[in-house]
PDB file of C-alpha atoms in Angstrom:
ATOM      1  CA  MET X  69      21.529   0.037  -6.782  1.00 94.00           C
ATOM      2  CA  LYS X  70      19.472   3.035  -5.210  1.00 97.00           C
ATOM      3  CA  LEU X  71      15.597   3.901  -5.530  1.00 98.00           C
ATOM      4  CA  LYS X  72      14.269   7.119  -4.264  1.00 98.00           C
ATOM      5  CA  ALA X  73      11.275   6.055  -3.021  1.00 98.00           C
ATOM      6  CA  GLY X  74       8.431   7.515  -0.340  1.00 98.00           C
ATOM      7  CA  PHE X  75       5.255   8.249   0.696  1.00 98.00           C
ATOM      8  CA  ILE X  76       2.327  11.061   0.825  1.00 98.00           C
ATOM      9  CA  GLN X  77       0.635  11.121   4.253  1.00 98.00           C
ATOM     10  CA  PHE X  78      -2.778  13.801   3.483  1.00 98.00           C
ATOM     11  CA  CYS X  79      -6.290  13.409   4.939  1.00 98.00           C
ATOM     12  CA  PRO X  80      -8.820  12.721   1.981  1.00 97.00           C
ATOM     13  CA  THR X  81     -11.751  14.939   1.987  1.00 97.00           C
ATOM     14  CA  PHE X  82     -14.810  12.384   2.121  1.00 96.00           C
ATOM     15  CA  CYS X  83     -16.748  11.458  -0.435  1.00 96.00           C
ATOM     16  CA  ALA X  84     -15.124  14.244  -2.802  1.00 96.00           C
ATOM     17  CA  PRO X  85     -12.467  12.562  -5.518  1.00 96.00           C
ATOM     18  CA  ALA X  86     -12.190  15.979  -7.311  1.00 96.00           C
ATOM     19  CA  GLU X  87     -11.350  17.918  -3.932  1.00 97.00           C
ATOM     20  CA  ASN X  88      -8.690  14.891  -3.132  1.00 98.00           C
ATOM     21  CA  ILE X  89      -7.233  15.372  -6.707  1.00 98.00           C
ATOM     22  CA  ARG X  90      -6.608  19.015  -5.911  1.00 97.00           C
ATOM     23  CA  LYS X  91      -4.939  18.003  -2.697  1.00 96.00           C
ATOM     24  CA  LEU X  92      -2.766  15.480  -4.071  1.00 97.00           C
ATOM     25  CA  ARG X  93      -1.634  17.603  -7.211  1.00 96.00           C
ATOM     26  CA  GLU X  94       0.105  19.669  -5.016  1.00 94.00           C
ATOM     27  CA  SER X  95       1.626  16.779  -2.820  1.00 96.00           C
ATOM     28  CA  LEU X  96       2.994  14.801  -5.870  1.00 97.00           C
ATOM     29  CA  ASN X  97       4.619  17.934  -7.167  1.00 95.00           C
ATOM     30  CA  ARG X  98       6.310  18.120  -3.674  1.00 94.00           C
ATOM     31  CA  ALA X  99       7.470  14.852  -4.526  1.00 95.00           C
ATOM     32  CA  GLY X 100       8.481  15.367  -7.602  1.00 84.00           C
ATOM     33  CA  ASP X 101      11.933  13.934  -7.609  1.00 92.00           C
ATOM     34  CA  ALA X 102      10.758  10.415  -6.531  1.00 98.00           C
ATOM     35  CA  ASP X 103      10.949   7.427  -8.432  1.00 98.00           C
ATOM     36  CA  LEU X 104       8.340   5.897  -6.592  1.00 98.00           C
ATOM     37  CA  VAL X 105       5.417   7.236  -4.423  1.00 98.00           C
ATOM     38  CA  VAL X 106       2.859   5.640  -2.151  1.00 98.00           C
ATOM     39  CA  ILE X 107      -0.576   7.442  -1.325  1.00 98.00           C
ATOM     40  CA  PRO X 108      -2.822   5.916   1.305  1.00 98.00           C
ATOM     41  CA  GLU X 109      -5.679   3.739   0.896  1.00 98.00           C
ATOM     42  CA  LEU X 110      -8.983   4.614  -0.843  1.00 98.00           C
ATOM     43  CA  ALA X 111      -7.257   8.131  -1.600  1.00 98.00           C
ATOM     44  CA  ASN X 112     -10.137   8.827  -4.004  1.00 98.00           C
ATOM     45  CA  SER X 113     -12.782   8.370  -1.820  1.00 98.00           C
ATOM     46  CA  GLY X 114     -12.651   8.261   1.869  1.00 97.00           C
ATOM     47  CA  TYR X 115     -13.387   5.707   4.039  1.00 97.00           C
ATOM     48  CA  ASN X 116     -16.137   5.443   6.588  1.00 97.00           C
ATOM     49  CA  PHE X 117     -19.057   5.022   4.347  1.00 97.00           C
ATOM     50  CA  GLU X 118     -22.287   5.322   6.027  1.00 95.00           C
ATOM     51  CA  ASN X 119     -24.086   3.197   3.392  1.00 94.00           C
ATOM     52  CA  ARG X 120     -23.319   1.345  -0.379  1.00 94.00           C
ATOM     53  CA  LYS X 121     -24.926   4.459  -2.495  1.00 94.00           C
ATOM     54  CA  GLN X 122     -22.072   6.730  -0.892  1.00 95.00           C
ATOM     55  CA  ALA X 123     -19.492   4.319  -1.623  1.00 97.00           C
ATOM     56  CA  ILE X 124     -20.977   3.493  -5.438  1.00 97.00           C
ATOM     57  CA  GLN X 125     -21.284   7.512  -6.053  1.00 94.00           C
ATOM     58  CA  SER X 126     -17.360   7.683  -4.979  1.00 95.00           C
ATOM     59  CA  ALA X 127     -15.828   5.213  -6.952  1.00 98.00           C
ATOM     60  CA  GLU X 128     -14.539   4.310 -10.301  1.00 98.00           C
ATOM     61  CA  GLU X 129     -13.674   2.124 -13.064  1.00 98.00           C
ATOM     62  CA  ILE X 130      -9.919   1.643 -13.778  1.00 98.00           C
ATOM     63  CA  PRO X 131      -8.164   2.612 -15.984  1.00 97.00           C
ATOM     64  CA  ASN X 132     -11.037   4.910 -17.133  1.00 97.00           C
ATOM     65  CA  GLY X 133     -11.890   6.997 -14.411  1.00 97.00           C
ATOM     66  CA  PRO X 134     -11.067  10.257 -13.547  1.00 98.00           C
ATOM     67  CA  PHE X 135      -8.498   9.290 -10.516  1.00 98.00           C
ATOM     68  CA  THR X 136      -6.797   6.695 -11.993  1.00 98.00           C
ATOM     69  CA  GLN X 137      -6.418   9.153 -15.165  1.00 98.00           C
ATOM     70  CA  PHE X 138      -4.980  11.845 -12.843  1.00 98.00           C
ATOM     71  CA  LEU X 139      -2.465   9.612 -11.493  1.00 98.00           C
ATOM     72  CA  ILE X 140      -1.334   8.290 -14.737  1.00 98.00           C
ATOM     73  CA  GLU X 141      -1.300  12.133 -16.213  1.00 98.00           C
ATOM     74  CA  GLN X 142       1.007  12.950 -12.844  1.00 98.00           C
ATOM     75  CA  ALA X 143       3.359  10.034 -13.552  1.00 98.00           C
ATOM     76  CA  LYS X 144       3.858  10.861 -17.023  1.00 98.00           C
ATOM     77  CA  LYS X 145       4.556  14.787 -16.003  1.00 97.00           C
ATOM     78  CA  LEU X 146       6.955  13.579 -13.022  1.00 97.00           C
ATOM     79  CA  ASP X 147       8.356  11.120 -14.523  1.00 97.00           C
ATOM     80  CA  MET X 148       7.873   8.782 -11.316  1.00 98.00           C
ATOM     81  CA  TYR X 149       5.899   5.559 -10.446  1.00 98.00           C
ATOM     82  CA  ILE X 150       2.568   6.081  -8.097  1.00 98.00           C
ATOM     83  CA  VAL X 151       1.169   3.578  -5.788  1.00 98.00           C
ATOM     84  CA  SER X 152      -2.306   4.721  -4.401  1.00 98.00           C
ATOM     85  CA  GLY X 153      -5.342   3.016  -2.542  1.00 98.00           C
ATOM     86  CA  ILE X 154      -8.264   3.590  -4.858  1.00 98.00           C
ATOM     87  CA  ASN X 155     -11.973   2.766  -4.585  1.00 98.00           C
ATOM     88  CA  GLU X 156     -12.786   0.800  -7.297  1.00 98.00           C
ATOM     89  CA  MET X 157     -15.816  -0.441  -8.964  1.00 98.00           C
ATOM     90  CA  GLU X 158     -16.073  -3.155 -11.551  1.00 98.00           C
ATOM     91  CA  ASP X 159     -19.398  -4.650 -12.835  1.00 96.00           C
ATOM     92  CA  GLY X 160     -21.558  -3.239 -10.238  1.00 95.00           C
ATOM     93  CA  LYS X 161     -19.155  -4.343  -7.642  1.00 97.00           C
ATOM     94  CA  LEU X 162     -16.919  -2.601  -5.357  1.00 98.00           C
ATOM     95  CA  TYR X 163     -13.068  -3.600  -4.638  1.00 98.00           C
ATOM     96  CA  ASN X 164     -10.797  -1.899  -2.264  1.00 98.00           C
ATOM     97  CA  THR X 165      -7.838  -1.610  -4.870  1.00 98.00           C
ATOM     98  CA  SER X 166      -4.288  -0.660  -5.121  1.00 98.00           C
ATOM     99  CA  ILE X 167      -3.199   0.406  -8.449  1.00 98.00           C
ATOM    100  CA  LEU X 168       0.609   1.049  -9.908  1.00 98.00           C
ATOM    101  CA  VAL X 169       0.935   3.575 -12.385  1.00 98.00           C
ATOM    102  CA  GLY X 170       3.910   5.060 -14.111  1.00 98.00           C
ATOM    103  CA  PRO X 171       4.849   6.933 -17.235  1.00 98.00           C
ATOM    104  CA  GLU X 172       3.555   4.409 -19.740  1.00 97.00           C
ATOM    105  CA  GLY X 173       0.224   3.962 -17.913  1.00 98.00           C
ATOM    106  CA  LEU X 174      -1.245   1.587 -15.598  1.00 98.00           C
ATOM    107  CA  LEU X 175       0.818  -1.095 -14.857  1.00 98.00           C
ATOM    108  CA  GLY X 176      -1.807  -3.244 -12.789  1.00 98.00           C
ATOM    109  CA  LYS X 177      -3.382  -3.634  -9.550  1.00 98.00           C
ATOM    110  CA  TYR X 178      -4.064  -5.328  -6.479  1.00 98.00           C
ATOM    111  CA  ARG X 179      -7.311  -5.823  -4.726  1.00 98.00           C
ATOM    112  CA  LYS X 180      -7.700  -5.910  -0.746  1.00 98.00           C
ATOM    113  CA  ILE X 181      -7.685  -9.515   0.294  1.00 98.00           C
ATOM    114  CA  HIS X 182      -8.120  -9.142   4.068  1.00 98.00           C
ATOM    115  CA  LEU X 183     -11.549  -7.123   4.641  1.00 98.00           C
ATOM    116  CA  PHE X 184     -11.599  -4.927   8.073  1.00 97.00           C
ATOM    117  CA  MET X 185     -14.801  -4.488  10.045  1.00 96.00           C
ATOM    118  CA  ASN X 186     -17.349  -2.362   7.955  1.00 96.00           C
ATOM    119  CA  GLU X 187     -15.578  -2.917   4.940  1.00 98.00           C
ATOM    120  CA  PHE X 188     -17.522  -6.321   4.455  1.00 97.00           C
ATOM    121  CA  ASP X 189     -20.681  -4.060   3.933  1.00 97.00           C
ATOM    122  CA  PHE X 190     -19.445  -2.353   0.813  1.00 97.00           C
ATOM    123  CA  PHE X 191     -16.625  -4.346  -0.518  1.00 98.00           C
ATOM    124  CA  GLU X 192     -15.645  -7.760  -2.476  1.00 98.00           C
ATOM    125  CA  LYS X 193     -12.851  -9.956  -1.054  1.00 98.00           C
ATOM    126  CA  GLY X 194      -9.712  -9.257  -3.540  1.00 98.00           C
ATOM    127  CA  ASN X 195      -9.297 -11.504  -6.343  1.00 97.00           C
ATOM    128  CA  ALA X 196      -6.584 -10.609  -8.004  1.00 96.00           C
ATOM    129  CA  GLY X 197      -3.743 -12.666  -6.324  1.00 97.00           C
ATOM    130  CA  LEU X 198      -0.691 -10.926  -5.346  1.00 98.00           C
ATOM    131  CA  PRO X 199       1.041  -9.852  -8.143  1.00 98.00           C
ATOM    132  CA  VAL X 200       4.702  -8.349  -8.357  1.00 98.00           C
ATOM    133  CA  PHE X 201       5.809  -5.670 -10.813  1.00 98.00           C
ATOM    134  CA  GLU X 202       9.054  -4.425 -12.247  1.00 98.00           C
ATOM    135  CA  ILE X 203      10.152  -0.720 -11.960  1.00 98.00           C
ATOM    136  CA  LYS X 204      13.311   1.249 -12.860  1.00 97.00           C
ATOM    137  CA  GLY X 205      14.959  -2.818 -12.020  1.00 98.00           C
ATOM    138  CA  VAL X 206      13.346  -3.199  -8.897  1.00 98.00           C
ATOM    139  CA  LYS X 207      10.723  -5.214  -8.476  1.00 98.00           C
ATOM    140  CA  ILE X 208       7.516  -4.103  -6.273  1.00 98.00           C
ATOM    141  CA  GLY X 209       4.365  -5.694  -4.277  1.00 98.00           C
ATOM    142  CA  MET X 210       1.400  -4.325  -2.920  1.00 98.00           C
ATOM    143  CA  LEU X 211      -0.693  -4.472   0.068  1.00 98.00           C
ATOM    144  CA  ILE X 212      -3.599  -2.658   1.614  1.00 98.00           C
ATOM    145  CA  CYS X 213      -3.788  -1.859   5.354  1.00 98.00           C
ATOM    146  CA  PHE X 214      -5.394  -4.786   7.483  1.00 98.00           C
ATOM    147  CA  ASP X 215      -3.283  -7.115   5.394  1.00 98.00           C
ATOM    148  CA  TRP X 216      -0.441  -6.245   7.834  1.00 98.00           C
ATOM    149  CA  VAL X 217      -1.863  -8.902  10.352  1.00 98.00           C
ATOM    150  CA  PHE X 218      -1.212 -11.998   7.856  1.00 98.00           C
ATOM    151  CA  PRO X 219       2.485 -12.746   7.713  1.00 97.00           C
ATOM    152  CA  GLU X 220       1.579 -15.214   4.753  1.00 97.00           C
ATOM    153  CA  VAL X 221       0.801 -12.378   2.169  1.00 98.00           C
ATOM    154  CA  TRP X 222       4.387 -10.570   2.882  1.00 98.00           C
ATOM    155  CA  ARG X 223       5.997 -13.690   2.542  1.00 98.00           C
ATOM    156  CA  ILE X 224       4.242 -14.523  -0.695  1.00 98.00           C
ATOM    157  CA  LEU X 225       5.210 -11.275  -1.925  1.00 98.00           C
ATOM    158  CA  ALA X 226       9.021 -11.387  -0.890  1.00 98.00           C
ATOM    159  CA  MET X 227       9.202 -14.802  -1.937  1.00 98.00           C
ATOM    160  CA  LYS X 228       8.194 -13.953  -5.653  1.00 98.00           C
ATOM    161  CA  GLY X 229      11.404 -11.098  -5.658  1.00 98.00           C
ATOM    162  CA  ALA X 230       9.577  -8.027  -4.177  1.00 98.00           C
ATOM    163  CA  ASP X 231      12.442  -5.746  -3.156  1.00 99.00           C
ATOM    164  CA  ILE X 232      10.225  -3.611  -1.782  1.00 99.00           C
ATOM    165  CA  ILE X 233       6.043  -3.795  -0.437  1.00 98.00           C
ATOM    166  CA  CYS X 234       4.099  -0.643  -0.665  1.00 99.00           C
ATOM    167  CA  HIS X 235       1.433  -0.494   1.670  1.00 98.00           C
ATOM    168  CA  PRO X 236      -1.756   2.568   0.981  1.00 98.00           C
ATOM    169  CA  SER X 237      -3.346   2.064   4.148  1.00 98.00           C
ATOM    170  CA  ASN X 238      -5.906   3.770   6.630  1.00 98.00           C
ATOM    171  CA  LEU X 239      -4.656   2.406   9.900  1.00 98.00           C
ATOM    172  CA  VAL X 240      -7.065   2.852  13.020  1.00 96.00           C
ATOM    173  CA  LEU X 241      -5.546   0.071  15.177  1.00 92.00           C
ATOM    174  CA  PRO X 242      -2.453   2.081  17.423  1.00 86.00           C
ATOM    175  CA  TYR X 243       0.148  -0.866  17.046  1.00 92.00           C
ATOM    176  CA  ALA X 244      -0.214  -1.412  13.496  1.00 94.00           C
ATOM    177  CA  GLN X 245       2.675   0.608  12.417  1.00 96.00           C
ATOM    178  CA  GLN X 246       4.995  -1.397  14.935  1.00 95.00           C
ATOM    179  CA  ALA X 247       4.218  -4.521  12.857  1.00 97.00           C
ATOM    180  CA  VAL X 248       5.366  -3.312   9.515  1.00 98.00           C
ATOM    181  CA  PRO X 249       8.981  -3.167  10.277  1.00 98.00           C
ATOM    182  CA  VAL X 250       8.921  -6.641  11.501  1.00 98.00           C
ATOM    183  CA  HIS X 251       7.578  -7.869   8.386  1.00 98.00           C
ATOM    184  CA  GLY X 252      10.189  -6.079   6.303  1.00 98.00           C
ATOM    185  CA  MET X 253      12.811  -7.490   8.669  1.00 98.00           C
ATOM    186  CA  VAL X 254      11.829 -11.023   8.637  1.00 98.00           C
ATOM    187  CA  ASN X 255      11.749 -11.354   4.794  1.00 98.00           C
ATOM    188  CA  ARG X 256      14.418  -8.609   4.557  1.00 98.00           C
ATOM    189  CA  ILE X 257      12.564  -6.201   2.213  1.00 98.00           C
ATOM    190  CA  PHE X 258      11.839  -2.559   2.259  1.00 98.00           C
ATOM    191  CA  CYS X 259       8.419  -1.441   3.153  1.00 98.00           C
ATOM    192  CA  ILE X 260       6.528   1.537   2.504  1.00 98.00           C
ATOM    193  CA  THR X 261       3.111   2.166   4.545  1.00 98.00           C
ATOM    194  CA  ALA X 262       1.261   5.603   3.459  1.00 98.00           C
ATOM    195  CA  ASN X 263      -1.407   6.366   6.048  1.00 98.00           C
ATOM    196  CA  ARG X 264      -4.002   8.908   6.413  1.00 98.00           C
ATOM    197  CA  TYR X 265      -4.868  10.945   9.116  1.00 97.00           C
ATOM    198  CA  GLY X 266      -7.957  12.962  10.523  1.00 97.00           C
ATOM    199  CA  THR X 267     -11.529  11.892  11.397  1.00 97.00           C
ATOM    200  CA  GLU X 268     -14.681  10.686   9.788  1.00 96.00           C
ATOM    201  CA  ARG X 269     -17.786  10.027  12.031  1.00 92.00           C
ATOM    202  CA  ASP X 270     -16.703   7.992  14.332  1.00 93.00           C
ATOM    203  CA  ILE X 271     -13.254   6.738  13.089  1.00 96.00           C
ATOM    204  CA  THR X 272      -9.744   8.616  13.789  1.00 97.00           C
ATOM    205  CA  PHE X 273      -7.130   7.890  11.564  1.00 97.00           C
ATOM    206  CA  SER X 274      -3.379   7.571  12.856  1.00 97.00           C
ATOM    207  CA  GLY X 275      -1.333   8.636  10.188  1.00 97.00           C
ATOM    208  CA  LYS X 276       2.454   7.808  11.471  1.00 98.00           C
ATOM    209  CA  SER X 277       3.609   6.886   7.822  1.00 98.00           C
ATOM    210  CA  ILE X 278       6.536   5.002   7.742  1.00 98.00           C
ATOM    211  CA  ILE X 279       9.504   3.906   5.443  1.00 98.00           C
ATOM    212  CA  SER X 280      11.310   0.480   7.069  1.00 98.00           C
ATOM    213  CA  ASP X 281      14.428  -1.289   5.860  1.00 98.00           C
ATOM    214  CA  PRO X 282      15.217  -4.728   5.272  1.00 98.00           C
ATOM    215  CA  PHE X 283      16.770  -5.002   8.924  1.00 98.00           C
ATOM    216  CA  GLY X 284      13.470  -3.727  10.059  1.00 98.00           C
ATOM    217  CA  ILE X 285      14.611  -0.287  11.070  1.00 98.00           C
ATOM    218  CA  THR X 286      12.534   2.778  10.326  1.00 98.00           C
ATOM    219  CA  LEU X 287      13.943   5.131   8.265  1.00 98.00           C
ATOM    220  CA  SER X 288      11.199   7.821   8.295  1.00 98.00           C
ATOM    221  CA  GLN X 289       8.046   8.517  10.417  1.00 98.00           C
ATOM    222  CA  ALA X 290       5.548  10.988   9.870  1.00 98.00           C
ATOM    223  CA  SER X 291       3.403  12.561  12.581  1.00 95.00           C
ATOM    224  CA  GLY X 292      -0.062  11.648  13.389  1.00 92.00           C
ATOM    225  CA  LEU X 293      -1.886  14.931  12.556  1.00 93.00           C
ATOM    226  CA  ALA X 294      -0.548  16.623   8.941  1.00 96.00           C
ATOM    227  CA  ASP X 295      -0.020  16.282   5.546  1.00 97.00           C
ATOM    228  CA  GLU X 296       3.440  14.994   4.869  1.00 98.00           C
ATOM    229  CA  VAL X 297       5.571  13.895   2.037  1.00 98.00           C
ATOM    230  CA  SER X 298       8.966  11.313   3.085  1.00 98.00           C
ATOM    231  CA  ILE X 299      11.461  10.438   0.177  1.00 98.00           C
ATOM    232  CA  LEU X 300      14.443   8.521   0.710  1.00 98.00           C
ATOM    233  CA  ALA X 301      17.149   6.697  -1.233  1.00 98.00           C
ATOM    234  CA  LEU X 302      16.665   3.056  -0.714  1.00 98.00           C
ATOM    235  CA  ASN X 303      19.667   0.686  -1.585  1.00 98.00           C
ATOM    236  CA  ILE X 304      18.239  -2.110  -3.081  1.00 98.00           C
ATOM    237  CA  ASP X 305      21.052  -4.376  -2.829  1.00 98.00           C
ATOM    238  CA  GLN X 306      20.203  -4.589   1.079  1.00 98.00           C
ATOM    239  CA  ALA X 307      16.776  -6.576   0.139  1.00 98.00           C
ATOM    240  CA  ARG X 308      18.344  -8.871  -2.302  1.00 98.00           C
ATOM    241  CA  ASP X 309      20.528 -10.065   0.548  1.00 98.00           C
ATOM    242  CA  LYS X 310      18.691 -12.858   2.165  1.00 98.00           C
ATOM    243  CA  MET X 311      21.703 -14.133   4.686  1.00 97.00           C
ATOM    244  CA  ILE X 312      20.917 -13.765   8.220  1.00 96.00           C
ATOM    245  CA  THR X 313      24.029 -15.302   8.826  1.00 97.00           C
ATOM    246  CA  PRO X 314      27.189 -16.713   6.724  1.00 97.00           C
ATOM    247  CA  ARG X 315      24.891 -19.948   7.030  1.00 98.00           C
ATOM    248  CA  ASN X 316      21.202 -18.862   7.365  1.00 98.00           C
ATOM    249  CA  HIS X 317      19.128 -18.014   4.393  1.00 98.00           C
ATOM    250  CA  VAL X 318      15.720 -15.980   4.944  1.00 97.00           C
ATOM    251  CA  PHE X 319      13.644 -18.535   2.701  1.00 97.00           C
ATOM    252  CA  ASN X 320      16.209 -21.701   2.023  1.00 97.00           C
ATOM    253  CA  ASP X 321      16.079 -22.694   5.653  1.00 97.00           C
ATOM    254  CA  ARG X 322      12.417 -22.935   5.891  1.00 96.00           C
ATOM    255  CA  ARG X 323      10.961 -26.392   6.554  1.00 96.00           C
ATOM    256  CA  PRO X 324       7.567 -26.377   4.629  1.00 94.00           C
ATOM    257  CA  ASP X 325       7.583 -30.294   5.850  1.00 94.00           C
ATOM    258  CA  GLN X 326       7.484 -29.785   9.300  1.00 94.00           C
ATOM    259  CA  TYR X 327       4.669 -27.156   8.876  1.00 93.00           C
ATOM    260  CA  PRO X 328       1.830 -29.145   7.794  1.00 91.00           C
ATOM    261  CA  ASP X 329      -0.697 -28.014  10.506  1.00 89.00           C
ATOM    262  CA  MET X 330      -0.094 -24.421   9.265  1.00 79.00           C
ATOM    263  CA  TYR X 331      -3.385 -24.744   6.846  1.00 74.00           C
TER     264      TYR X 331
END
């Protein structure tokens, strides 16, 4: 089976959710025939906050905030599913969150488990687990940016049946994009990293959003310096074949009894 999926790469305007809605409206229209689109981390707010007050002012509650409602409106209008990073406020606490919306509304969310650098000053550690959702017969999981470092979360989502892992990001380390196709290869899944570009104060983001397949091949990669939309028809059957050789299975050949020192 095929699913048309891909990324929107853009440069959010810092602490200006209304302006970011305007930018994304145009890009979503360009991706209008897609089944699934992934948008970068903290797409409503930007990233490099100077203080907690700034972070709070550009956050919103889910699902009633204006950015979430905009994405739901667009998903209904364009008949697509959208994964987007968002600066979430709940009960006075902030979370670096990814949401999944579709024509039927909000399907669910993931909160970033592994915080990076100054994120510890603003956000709570993720507490929503590692959920997997089904859209159009395809199972997807979500991770966010620095989660790329930790193989455990990729493996857990894959073992829960995820065919695609959607990875909203604000990547700055220049080698991060190299790791994502490897996670896809060792778990035999598709990966979509939607990264941002541009500079906020002392941080420059690397762009180069990617789509990779279950064999570790990069199918599409954006530049580092421009808005881009990339949508491809993914052969989901490739993610459901976990045989590496006729006698080797990605998951069944694991030996957990031999890994007692891992935790």
